Amino acid sequence: MLALVVAHLVVAALLPLVSARNRRAAFAVAAVLPAATLLWALAEAGPALAGGVTATTAWAPTLGLMLSFRLDALALAMIVLASGLGAVILVYCVGYFGSDSSEAPRSAALLLAFAGAMLGLVLADDLLTLYVFWELTSIASFLLVGQGGEQGEERRAAVQALLVTVFGGLAMLLGFVLLGEAAGTYRISEIVDAGQAGSLHGGAVTAALLLILLGAFTKSAQLPFHPWLPAAMVAPTPVSAYLHAASMVKAGVYLVARLAPGFSDQAVWWVPVVVVGLGTMIVGGWRALSATDLKQLLAFGTVSQLGFLTVLLGSGGPLGEISALAGIALLLAHGLFKAPLFMAVGTIDHATGTRDLRKLSGLRTALPGTAVAAALAVASMAGIPPLLGFVGKEAAFEGFLDEGGLRGWIVALGLLLGSVLTAAYSARFLWGAFARKPGLEPTQVHRPGALLTVPVWICSIAGLALGIAYPVVDALGASYAAEYPDESGYHLAIWHGLGLPLLFTAVAIAGGLLLHAQRARVLALSSRSPLDAQRGYELTIAAIARLALTVTGRLQVGSLPAYLATILVAFVLLPGVATILGGAWPGGQPIYHSFTQVPLAIVVVIAALAAVRARRRLTAVLLVGVIGYGVG
């Protein structure tokens, strides 16, 4: 497993040599490794679903640091997205980037490096290993969003994504350390087993779980950290399709899903997951209804869907097995409908020169192939049978409706409201991209090549095929859901008979179409939202800058005594207090080991006292030298 990860990084480093000869060929070469990784994962599917395939490599044996990897059902599902969709999107890049594109060489290398980092992240069975790859994906995202750094908008978006995700990553690292020390191991599978056994509890574990959730929420663009994802849409469309639809933003969801079987029965875990997830689903869906840029619309839709996935894969509950099944189905469905929709937007942009839905008209007849493929993906996003999105969404309703009780009904109704908004922005996307609009002349188009349309079809048809072949997804989801203690006997299916879940699906679709029919009024309401998280981010950054300026102005005054006093105070207040409160005075220590230490100690003390009283700097420097030699 480590060899596959390293191979991605090595080939990525060599890709500029290929780009120097043929920039488009570099993307084709880059697609080979992710495709090979997918084939390897599918070949190992049997043992992976039966219990997992593990591999361990010593990193720093004397420190007990190991690179531990494990391929199981959840990792397999993520590899389908990160490697399978990655290969398709890299092929799409061959048609998207021109032969003289200045963005192509760096994008090809960075996309493949990101694929390798994402592969390492989903295979990691060690908290510290996971953290290393987690931060590598953040760095790759920063470089891909910022591109060459010539545009101010790109730089701002890249910095925002980096600040938010790295802030969450550092908090998560502290959580990893607390959890690993409390469990006595950093092996993820062992920590989950200990959590299921109820042996992990106490204040340190509570703090660890909250810090880990903070990291997951920032990475997966959950409230209130979500603005970085729509801002990152300044990146080239293939980058958005891969990082911000198929793989990177799901890293937080993946982390929640990985730890949920061990901790979802604790309120400190499931309450934030449910509250933040439902809030994100509703806010993201509502904001999508006012977007006029097709990529922005899909970005807010991604925020909404990530909230949905967070609830399903993190909340557990009495029927956690059903929500886990639904979560795996929708995890796959989301990648298979959102990636082709982003690619379709890239095709439209290439063909028309705009992504503004107010300027597009008549593309249903001008680009019929793209329109049909996009319609298939939209149908899965809205939850229309027999696509995979419907299969997963009905299972989601089933899980929380069967749970009953106050929590079950609150979550089910929250998911219903979010699904109504999903259907509404799905209709808005189709109407905005392909409909003939009254009073607007048909948009002039340049026919896109096969490389800009075939990848869209591959992903859309895969969403339809897996919906029909739901037993395949059910086997994958059941292997992951088996980590939960309950056995409901539920299985994914296209038809479960008449009941509340089917009624919820019908209400979601009908309500969404009704909202879209009233789009003028809805647009007026949604565009006047009193809360703006992006404005909150900007105010926070400005406040930090002002605080930094104030602190620097007070402390960096050009005075050596002031600097030494600051260092001494910080030392006394932080490690000094911790040492006194948590440490123990060593006993049985000899006063000296050698008699020669006594006169040397006297010299050091005298020199220290003299240095304090010295009035000339040269004298003080010489005395400090005496102290240093004496201690040495």
XYZ file of C-alpha atoms in Angstrom:
632
model
C 0.000 0.000 0.000
C 2.805 2.356 0.859
C 4.397 1.565 -2.512
C 1.249 2.758 -4.303
C 1.207 6.012 -2.347
C 4.908 6.648 -2.966
C 4.493 5.811 -6.666
C 1.896 8.585 -6.998
C 4.269 11.116 -5.454
C 7.289 9.986 -7.491
C 5.441 10.041 -10.825
C 3.970 13.435 -9.921
C 7.515 14.759 -9.435
C 8.483 13.431 -12.881
C 5.402 14.692 -14.724
C 6.931 18.120 -15.529
C 9.343 16.242 -17.826
C 6.342 14.894 -19.741
C 4.636 18.303 -19.742
C 7.731 19.844 -21.304
C 7.106 17.704 -24.410
C 3.310 17.500 -24.433
C 1.151 19.185 -21.820
C -1.976 17.184 -22.567
C -0.096 13.879 -22.526
C 0.923 14.594 -18.927
C -2.707 14.242 -17.805
C -3.063 10.950 -19.672
C 0.086 9.615 -17.988
C -1.163 10.868 -14.625
C -4.457 8.965 -15.066
C -2.690 5.603 -15.251
C -1.743 5.294 -11.570
C -5.186 6.163 -10.116
C -6.775 3.704 -12.576
C -4.294 1.011 -11.525
C -5.022 1.776 -7.865
C -8.742 1.293 -8.453
C -8.131 -2.061 -10.157
C -5.888 -3.159 -7.263
C -8.539 -2.160 -4.698
C -11.283 -4.004 -6.596
C -9.057 -7.098 -6.844
C -8.645 -6.986 -3.049
C -12.374 -6.378 -2.456
C -13.026 -9.913 -1.164
C -10.590 -9.887 1.765
C -11.228 -6.167 2.319
C -14.951 -6.742 2.890
C -14.282 -9.872 4.924
C -12.280 -8.067 7.600
C -9.692 -5.860 5.973
C -6.216 -6.067 4.480
C -3.451 -4.536 6.607
C 0.151 -3.507 6.013
C 2.641 -1.858 8.380
C 5.985 -0.197 7.664
C 8.372 0.975 10.387
C 8.820 4.736 10.215
C 10.891 5.452 13.346
C 10.979 2.157 15.279
C 12.882 3.531 18.275
C 10.092 6.090 18.769
C 7.354 3.551 18.120
C 6.207 5.374 14.968
C 4.754 3.174 12.242
C 3.090 3.755 8.880
C 0.016 1.559 9.260
C -2.441 1.002 6.404
C -5.709 -0.903 6.154
C -8.018 -1.550 3.217
C -11.589 -2.215 4.350
C -15.087 -1.376 3.113
C -14.940 2.331 3.968
C -11.479 2.751 2.442
C -12.628 0.845 -0.656
C -15.580 3.213 -1.124
C -13.259 6.210 -0.831
C -10.785 4.715 -3.319
C -13.594 4.400 -5.861
C -14.023 8.168 -5.510
C -10.427 9.309 -5.061
C -8.808 6.980 -7.610
C -11.686 5.963 -9.905
C -13.150 9.423 -10.362
C -9.634 10.847 -10.258
C -8.652 8.826 -13.330
C -11.785 9.935 -15.204
C -11.243 13.609 -14.331
C -7.586 13.465 -15.385
C -8.717 12.149 -18.779
C -11.220 15.022 -18.899
C -8.298 17.396 -18.289
C -6.750 16.272 -21.587
C -9.651 17.928 -23.389
C -10.115 20.802 -20.935
C -6.595 22.264 -20.874
C -5.212 23.620 -24.105
C -1.886 22.515 -25.550
C -0.406 25.895 -24.640
C -2.106 26.255 -21.244
C 0.192 27.706 -18.602
C -1.875 25.983 -15.866
C -1.535 22.474 -17.304
C 1.978 21.424 -16.133
C 1.495 22.341 -12.467
C -2.103 21.075 -12.441
C -1.163 17.632 -13.784
C 1.610 17.137 -11.225
C -0.384 18.526 -8.315
C -3.529 16.541 -9.124
C -1.561 13.289 -9.142
C 0.294 14.246 -5.947
C -3.054 15.032 -4.368
C -4.395 11.639 -5.485
C -1.456 9.976 -3.726
C -1.992 11.985 -0.530
C -5.709 11.191 -0.570
C -4.931 7.499 -1.068
C -2.628 7.555 1.945
C -5.286 9.329 4.002
C -8.070 6.816 3.350
C -5.794 3.799 3.836
C -4.200 5.085 7.061
C -4.840 2.939 10.140
C -2.798 5.176 12.412
C -3.802 8.625 13.648
C -0.403 10.207 13.020
C -0.137 8.650 9.555
C -3.586 9.998 8.755
C -2.580 13.461 9.943
C 0.490 13.565 7.695
C -1.571 12.842 4.586
C -4.384 15.091 5.816
C -2.068 18.103 5.748
C -0.572 17.066 2.409
C -4.045 17.276 0.863
C -4.455 20.781 2.345
C -1.157 21.908 0.819
C -2.045 20.406 -2.579
C -5.447 22.110 -2.445
C -3.793 25.456 -1.641
C -1.489 25.165 -4.650
C -4.250 24.001 -7.003
C -6.719 26.707 -6.000
C -4.074 29.436 -6.106
C -2.643 28.209 -9.440
C 0.186 30.546 -10.477
C -0.849 33.204 -7.961
C -1.213 35.940 -10.590
C -4.856 36.674 -9.753
C -5.749 38.278 -6.431
C -9.021 36.326 -6.231
C -7.163 33.024 -6.597
C -4.653 33.990 -3.901
C -7.382 35.028 -1.470
C -9.371 31.832 -2.026
C -6.276 29.636 -1.664
C -5.195 31.368 1.548
C -8.706 31.119 2.994
C -8.902 27.386 2.243
C -5.446 26.857 3.762
C -6.098 28.892 6.906
C -9.422 27.225 7.655
C -8.360 23.634 6.965
C -4.952 23.918 8.644
C -6.526 25.565 11.700
C -8.880 22.598 11.949
C -6.015 20.209 11.248
C -3.935 21.531 14.144
C -6.910 21.257 16.499
C -7.451 17.721 15.203
C -3.792 16.843 15.829
C -4.165 17.836 19.479
C -7.298 15.677 19.600
C -5.371 12.765 18.079
C -2.663 13.054 20.732
C -5.201 13.173 23.573
C -7.166 10.239 22.166
C -4.073 8.177 21.397
C -2.636 8.692 24.872
C -5.981 7.902 26.522
C -6.342 4.710 24.469
C -2.692 3.675 24.830
C -2.443 3.250 21.049
C -2.638 5.348 17.911
C -3.956 2.472 15.775
C -7.396 3.589 14.560
C -8.961 0.122 14.424
C -7.897 -0.563 18.017
C -9.207 2.815 19.211
C -12.611 2.132 17.609
C -12.716 -1.295 19.291
C -11.883 0.308 22.646
C -14.624 2.901 22.110
C -17.170 0.180 21.382
C -16.111 -1.639 24.530
C -16.774 1.518 26.553
C -13.241 1.733 27.891
C -12.591 5.261 26.576
C -14.168 7.973 28.690
C -13.240 10.982 30.796
C -12.419 14.617 30.202
C -9.421 13.989 27.942
C -11.482 11.781 25.604
C -14.313 14.333 25.545
C -11.885 17.109 24.608
C -10.230 14.848 22.025
C -13.509 14.034 20.280
C -14.545 17.693 20.111
C -11.169 18.698 18.669
C -11.300 15.885 16.101
C -14.802 16.937 15.045
C -13.548 20.513 14.682
C -10.918 19.298 12.225
C -13.461 17.226 10.321
C -15.925 20.127 10.127
C -13.346 22.535 8.698
C -12.189 20.037 6.062
C -15.709 19.132 4.952
C -16.939 22.754 4.885
C -19.456 22.455 7.708
C -21.032 25.437 9.455
C -19.618 27.958 10.176
C -16.472 27.101 8.186
C -18.202 26.449 4.849
C -17.398 29.705 2.932
C -13.970 28.483 1.896
C -15.516 25.905 -0.443
C -17.595 28.283 -2.625
C -14.636 30.705 -2.633
C -12.392 27.915 -3.968
C -14.492 27.765 -7.155
C -12.008 30.175 -8.746
C -9.907 27.067 -9.437
C -10.108 25.415 -12.869
C -13.239 23.288 -13.213
C -11.439 19.883 -13.196
C -9.812 20.867 -9.905
C -13.252 21.702 -8.487
C -14.645 18.421 -9.788
C -11.888 16.358 -8.172
C -10.995 18.142 -4.944
C -14.244 19.881 -4.081
C -16.782 17.314 -5.282
C -15.230 13.851 -5.434
C -12.515 13.518 -2.823
C -10.850 16.157 -0.615
C -13.960 17.636 0.981
C -15.010 14.104 1.884
C -11.895 13.670 4.042
C -13.738 15.153 7.021
C -16.781 12.987 6.346
C -14.454 9.990 6.056
C -12.850 10.757 9.431
C -16.275 11.046 11.062
C -17.336 7.748 9.475
C -14.099 6.054 10.538
C -14.483 6.913 14.239
C -18.292 6.932 14.514
C -18.729 3.172 15.229
C -16.699 3.649 18.405
C -18.135 6.928 19.681
C -21.528 7.672 18.084
C -23.349 6.538 21.241
C -21.769 9.411 23.189
C -23.664 12.717 23.245
C -20.415 14.670 22.921
C -20.094 13.085 19.470
C -23.568 12.723 17.967
C -25.051 16.039 19.173
C -22.499 18.236 17.320
C -22.681 15.927 14.308
C -26.476 16.161 14.065
C -26.743 19.888 14.820
C -23.899 20.979 12.554
C -24.748 18.492 9.794
C -28.426 19.429 9.573
C -27.621 23.145 9.792
C -25.063 22.825 7.015
C -27.455 20.871 4.799
C -30.190 23.491 5.128
C -27.975 26.594 4.860
C -26.041 25.212 1.884
C -29.231 24.272 0.064
C -30.803 27.653 0.758
C -27.741 29.548 -0.495
C -27.678 27.471 -3.679
C -31.095 28.857 -4.622
C -29.667 32.377 -5.063
C -26.464 31.465 -6.930
C -26.221 32.656 -10.537
C -22.840 31.091 -11.375
C -23.334 27.401 -12.115
C -20.143 26.455 -10.243
C -21.221 28.482 -7.215
C -24.600 26.748 -7.297
C -22.910 23.344 -7.319
C -20.488 24.477 -4.597
C -23.288 25.395 -2.188
C -25.023 22.168 -3.172
C -21.840 20.301 -2.225
C -21.824 22.056 1.159
C -25.424 20.900 1.659
C -24.697 17.307 0.642
C -21.650 17.169 2.914
C -23.906 18.099 5.822
C -26.241 15.253 4.813
C -23.342 12.772 4.706
C -22.019 13.972 8.063
C -25.364 13.240 9.717
C -25.700 9.806 8.129
C -22.165 8.586 8.756
C -21.649 10.188 12.153
C -24.866 10.122 14.142
C -25.174 6.376 14.781
C -28.120 5.807 17.087
C -30.217 2.721 17.793
C -30.379 1.981 14.061
C -26.889 3.144 13.181
C -26.489 0.222 10.779
C -29.186 1.599 8.448
C -27.810 5.152 8.458
C -24.326 3.728 7.813
C -25.667 1.794 4.807
C -27.377 4.934 3.544
C -24.208 6.933 4.152
C -22.041 4.613 2.033
C -24.629 4.657 -0.775
C -24.861 8.457 -0.753
C -21.095 8.829 -0.399
C -20.697 7.009 -3.716
C -23.758 8.665 -5.251
C -22.522 12.159 -4.410
C -19.213 11.639 -6.187
C -20.931 10.062 -9.184
C -23.412 12.913 -9.636
C -21.458 15.965 -8.474
C -18.218 15.299 -10.390
C -20.026 14.965 -13.761
C -22.057 18.088 -13.020
C -18.876 20.079 -12.440
C -17.413 18.624 -15.628
C -20.621 19.521 -17.474
C -20.215 23.110 -16.276
C -16.647 23.069 -17.586
C -17.953 21.811 -20.937
C -20.570 24.581 -21.015
C -17.934 27.179 -20.143
C -15.683 25.910 -22.921
C -18.547 25.882 -25.432
C -20.129 29.244 -24.559
C -17.555 31.267 -22.629
C -19.815 31.785 -19.595
C -21.185 29.985 -16.530
C -23.782 32.648 -15.697
C -27.204 30.978 -15.843
C -28.771 34.378 -16.634
C -26.898 34.439 -19.960
C -27.418 30.809 -20.992
C -30.372 29.793 -23.114
C -31.287 26.891 -25.367
C -28.359 24.608 -24.583
C -30.741 21.654 -24.340
C -30.837 21.556 -28.145
C -27.350 22.983 -28.746
C -25.609 20.472 -26.414
C -28.060 17.539 -26.237
C -25.520 14.928 -25.117
C -24.244 17.042 -22.241
C -27.824 17.947 -21.300
C -28.939 14.300 -21.043
C -25.844 13.243 -19.048
C -26.307 16.193 -16.700
C -30.010 15.366 -16.321
C -29.095 11.834 -15.195
C -26.703 13.232 -12.593
C -29.268 15.793 -11.418
C -31.901 13.055 -11.063
C -29.559 11.153 -8.749
C -28.869 14.321 -6.754
C -32.599 14.973 -6.345
C -33.255 11.353 -5.308
C -35.277 10.092 -8.280
C -35.484 6.313 -8.832
C -33.801 4.138 -9.962
C -30.557 6.073 -9.504
C -28.181 5.492 -6.619
C -29.082 8.810 -5.005
C -32.664 7.601 -4.540
C -31.537 4.271 -3.039
C -29.360 6.008 -0.465
C -31.827 8.771 0.367
C -34.722 6.375 0.982
C -32.495 4.315 3.291
C -31.634 7.531 5.157
C -35.305 8.317 5.743
C -35.934 4.691 6.736
C -33.204 4.683 9.370
C -34.377 7.745 11.285
C -38.110 7.150 10.867
C -37.735 3.609 12.204
C -35.660 4.942 15.094
C -38.646 6.996 16.220
C -38.478 9.111 19.349
C -37.762 12.816 19.414
C -34.258 12.521 17.975
C -35.316 10.270 15.120
C -38.162 12.557 14.044
C -36.099 15.744 14.339
C -33.351 14.297 12.157
C -35.833 12.814 9.656
C -37.707 16.116 9.283
C -34.415 18.024 9.018
C -33.278 15.679 6.234
C -36.646 16.140 4.527
C -36.298 19.936 4.569
C -32.759 19.656 3.224
C -33.950 17.257 0.520
C -36.655 19.708 -0.568
C -33.939 22.328 -1.035
C -31.800 19.762 -2.874
C -34.588 19.052 -5.357
C -35.124 22.815 -5.793
C -31.502 23.650 -6.619
C -31.304 20.534 -8.808
C -34.178 21.899 -10.875
C -32.558 25.347 -10.829
C -29.342 23.890 -12.241
C -31.071 22.105 -15.117
C -33.225 25.137 -15.902
C -30.321 27.579 -15.643
C -27.896 25.527 -17.725
C -30.085 24.077 -20.478
C -33.576 25.643 -20.632
C -34.722 28.082 -23.306
C -35.424 31.315 -21.447
C -38.072 33.757 -22.675
C -36.651 36.993 -24.032
C -33.116 35.571 -24.333
C -31.612 34.556 -27.649
C -30.141 31.033 -27.878
C -26.531 31.019 -26.698
C -23.922 30.540 -29.390
C -21.821 27.438 -28.803
C -18.688 25.755 -30.087
C -19.109 21.998 -30.217
C -17.051 20.330 -27.437
C -14.885 17.352 -28.220
C -15.418 13.798 -26.987
C -12.951 14.259 -24.121
C -15.246 16.928 -22.658
C -18.409 14.834 -22.885
C -17.501 11.132 -22.522
C -16.191 11.490 -18.909
C -19.491 13.175 -17.962
C -21.400 10.229 -19.396
C -19.188 7.650 -17.665
C -19.902 9.078 -14.208
C -23.619 9.655 -14.819
C -24.168 6.158 -16.177
C -22.201 4.712 -13.237
C -24.697 6.386 -10.867
C -27.569 4.768 -12.785
C -25.824 1.379 -13.002
C -25.070 1.209 -9.289
C -28.639 2.211 -8.500
C -29.916 -0.734 -10.524
C -27.120 -3.008 -9.251
C -27.807 -1.962 -5.655
C -26.750 -5.365 -4.190
C -23.141 -4.428 -4.988
C -23.416 -1.216 -2.955
C -25.357 -3.087 -0.275
C -22.512 -5.607 0.132
C -20.006 -2.777 0.435
C -22.156 -0.833 2.891
C -23.054 -3.913 4.935
C -19.379 -4.651 5.578
C -18.910 -1.170 7.024
C -22.272 -1.170 8.846
C -21.318 -4.450 10.555
C -19.089 -2.373 12.850
C -22.268 -1.171 14.575
C -23.687 -3.530 17.218
C -27.321 -3.528 16.028
C -28.588 -5.928 13.368
C -31.703 -4.488 11.763
C -31.743 -6.859 8.795
C -32.235 -3.881 6.471
C -30.821 -3.999 2.926
C -30.632 -1.419 0.195
C -33.247 -1.821 -2.539
C -35.068 0.215 -5.155
C -38.484 -0.843 -3.852
C -39.364 -1.294 -0.187
C -43.070 -0.905 -0.692
C -45.348 1.975 0.199
C -44.459 3.703 3.431
C -43.210 6.866 5.088
C -39.734 6.805 3.454
C -41.290 6.746 -0.022
C -43.719 9.486 1.020
C -40.804 11.610 2.269
C -39.063 11.132 -1.089
C -42.193 12.199 -2.978
C -42.656 15.238 -0.729
C -39.008 16.233 -1.223
C -39.265 16.115 -5.017
C -42.679 17.809 -5.185
C -41.652 20.468 -2.665
C -38.443 21.154 -4.568
C -40.286 21.575 -7.872
C -42.763 23.910 -6.178
C -39.916 26.002 -4.769
C -38.331 26.183 -8.200
C -41.639 27.279 -9.727
C -41.574 30.205 -7.282
C -37.911 30.917 -8.019
C -38.341 34.691 -8.342
C -39.747 35.006 -4.827
C -37.302 32.475 -3.425
C -34.385 34.333 -5.038
C -35.522 37.581 -3.436
C -35.663 35.935 -0.008
C -32.477 33.871 -0.192
C -30.366 36.771 -1.461
C -31.282 38.863 1.628
C -29.883 36.494 4.248
C -28.916 38.423 7.417
C -26.147 35.929 8.209
C -23.014 35.811 6.086
C -20.303 33.396 7.196
C -17.884 34.793 4.612
C -18.213 38.221 6.214
C -17.594 36.569 9.578
C -14.380 35.021 8.238
C -13.181 38.364 6.894
C -13.921 40.126 10.201
C -12.103 37.372 12.117
C -8.993 37.656 9.945
C -9.053 41.448 10.276
C -9.385 41.176 14.067
C -6.454 38.746 14.237
C -4.360 41.147 12.166
C -5.222 44.035 14.494
C -4.434 41.924 17.553
C -1.110 40.847 16.046
C -0.244 44.462 15.316
C -1.125 45.482 18.867
C 0.855 42.665 20.463
C 3.849 43.288 18.203
C 3.742 47.005 18.980
C 3.779 46.278 22.715
C 6.420 43.549 22.723
C 8.778 44.300 19.810
C 10.066 47.553 21.299
C 13.768 47.117 20.542
C 14.680 46.445 24.181
C 16.694 43.365 25.094
C 15.555 43.469 28.755
C 11.923 43.606 27.600
C 12.451 40.591 25.329
C 14.129 38.601 28.111
C 11.398 39.535 30.567
C 8.707 38.392 28.097
C 10.450 35.068 27.571
C 10.890 34.558 31.317
C 7.246 35.394 32.096
C 5.991 33.054 29.385
C 8.267 30.292 30.653
C 7.145 30.710 34.255
C 3.427 30.892 33.436
C 3.253 27.984 30.973
C 5.719 25.106 31.457
C 6.691 26.352 34.906
C 3.182 26.138 36.343
C 2.560 22.807 34.586
C 5.790 21.407 36.022
C 4.977 22.494 39.557
C 1.391 21.243 39.467
C 1.945 18.004 37.573
C 5.496 17.039 38.411
C 7.274 15.573 41.420
C 10.523 16.761 42.950
C 13.221 14.158 42.259
C 14.531 12.418 45.337
C 17.896 10.903 46.177
C 19.871 13.231 43.940
C 23.563 13.856 44.836
C 24.622 17.466 45.324
C 27.494 16.993 42.854
C 29.004 14.140 40.880
C 32.544 15.453 40.848
C 34.262 17.846 43.250
C 35.430 19.991 40.313
C 31.785 20.941 39.753
C 31.766 22.953 42.988
C 34.247 25.707 42.020
C 32.793 25.821 38.514
C 29.325 26.338 39.991
C 30.655 29.149 42.196
C 32.208 30.811 39.135
C 28.928 30.502 37.211
C 26.922 32.062 40.061
C 29.387 34.943 40.490
C 29.471 35.592 36.744
C 25.655 35.574 36.620
C 25.389 38.107 39.440
C 28.093 40.263 37.828
C 26.359 40.131 34.436
C 23.179 41.500 35.976
C 25.089 44.436 37.454
C 27.358 45.063 34.454
C 26.991 48.545 32.903
C 28.948 47.877 29.715
C 27.643 45.510 27.061
C 31.052 44.067 26.224
C 31.546 43.203 29.898
C 28.101 41.588 30.046
C 28.804 39.565 26.891
C 32.104 38.289 28.320
C 30.412 37.327 31.583
C 27.675 35.475 29.707
C 30.444 33.608 27.885
C 31.958 32.631 31.238
C 28.545 31.320 32.323
C 28.215 29.289 29.145
C 31.673 27.736 29.417
C 31.137 26.996 33.095
C 27.852 25.197 32.433
C 29.418 23.340 29.507
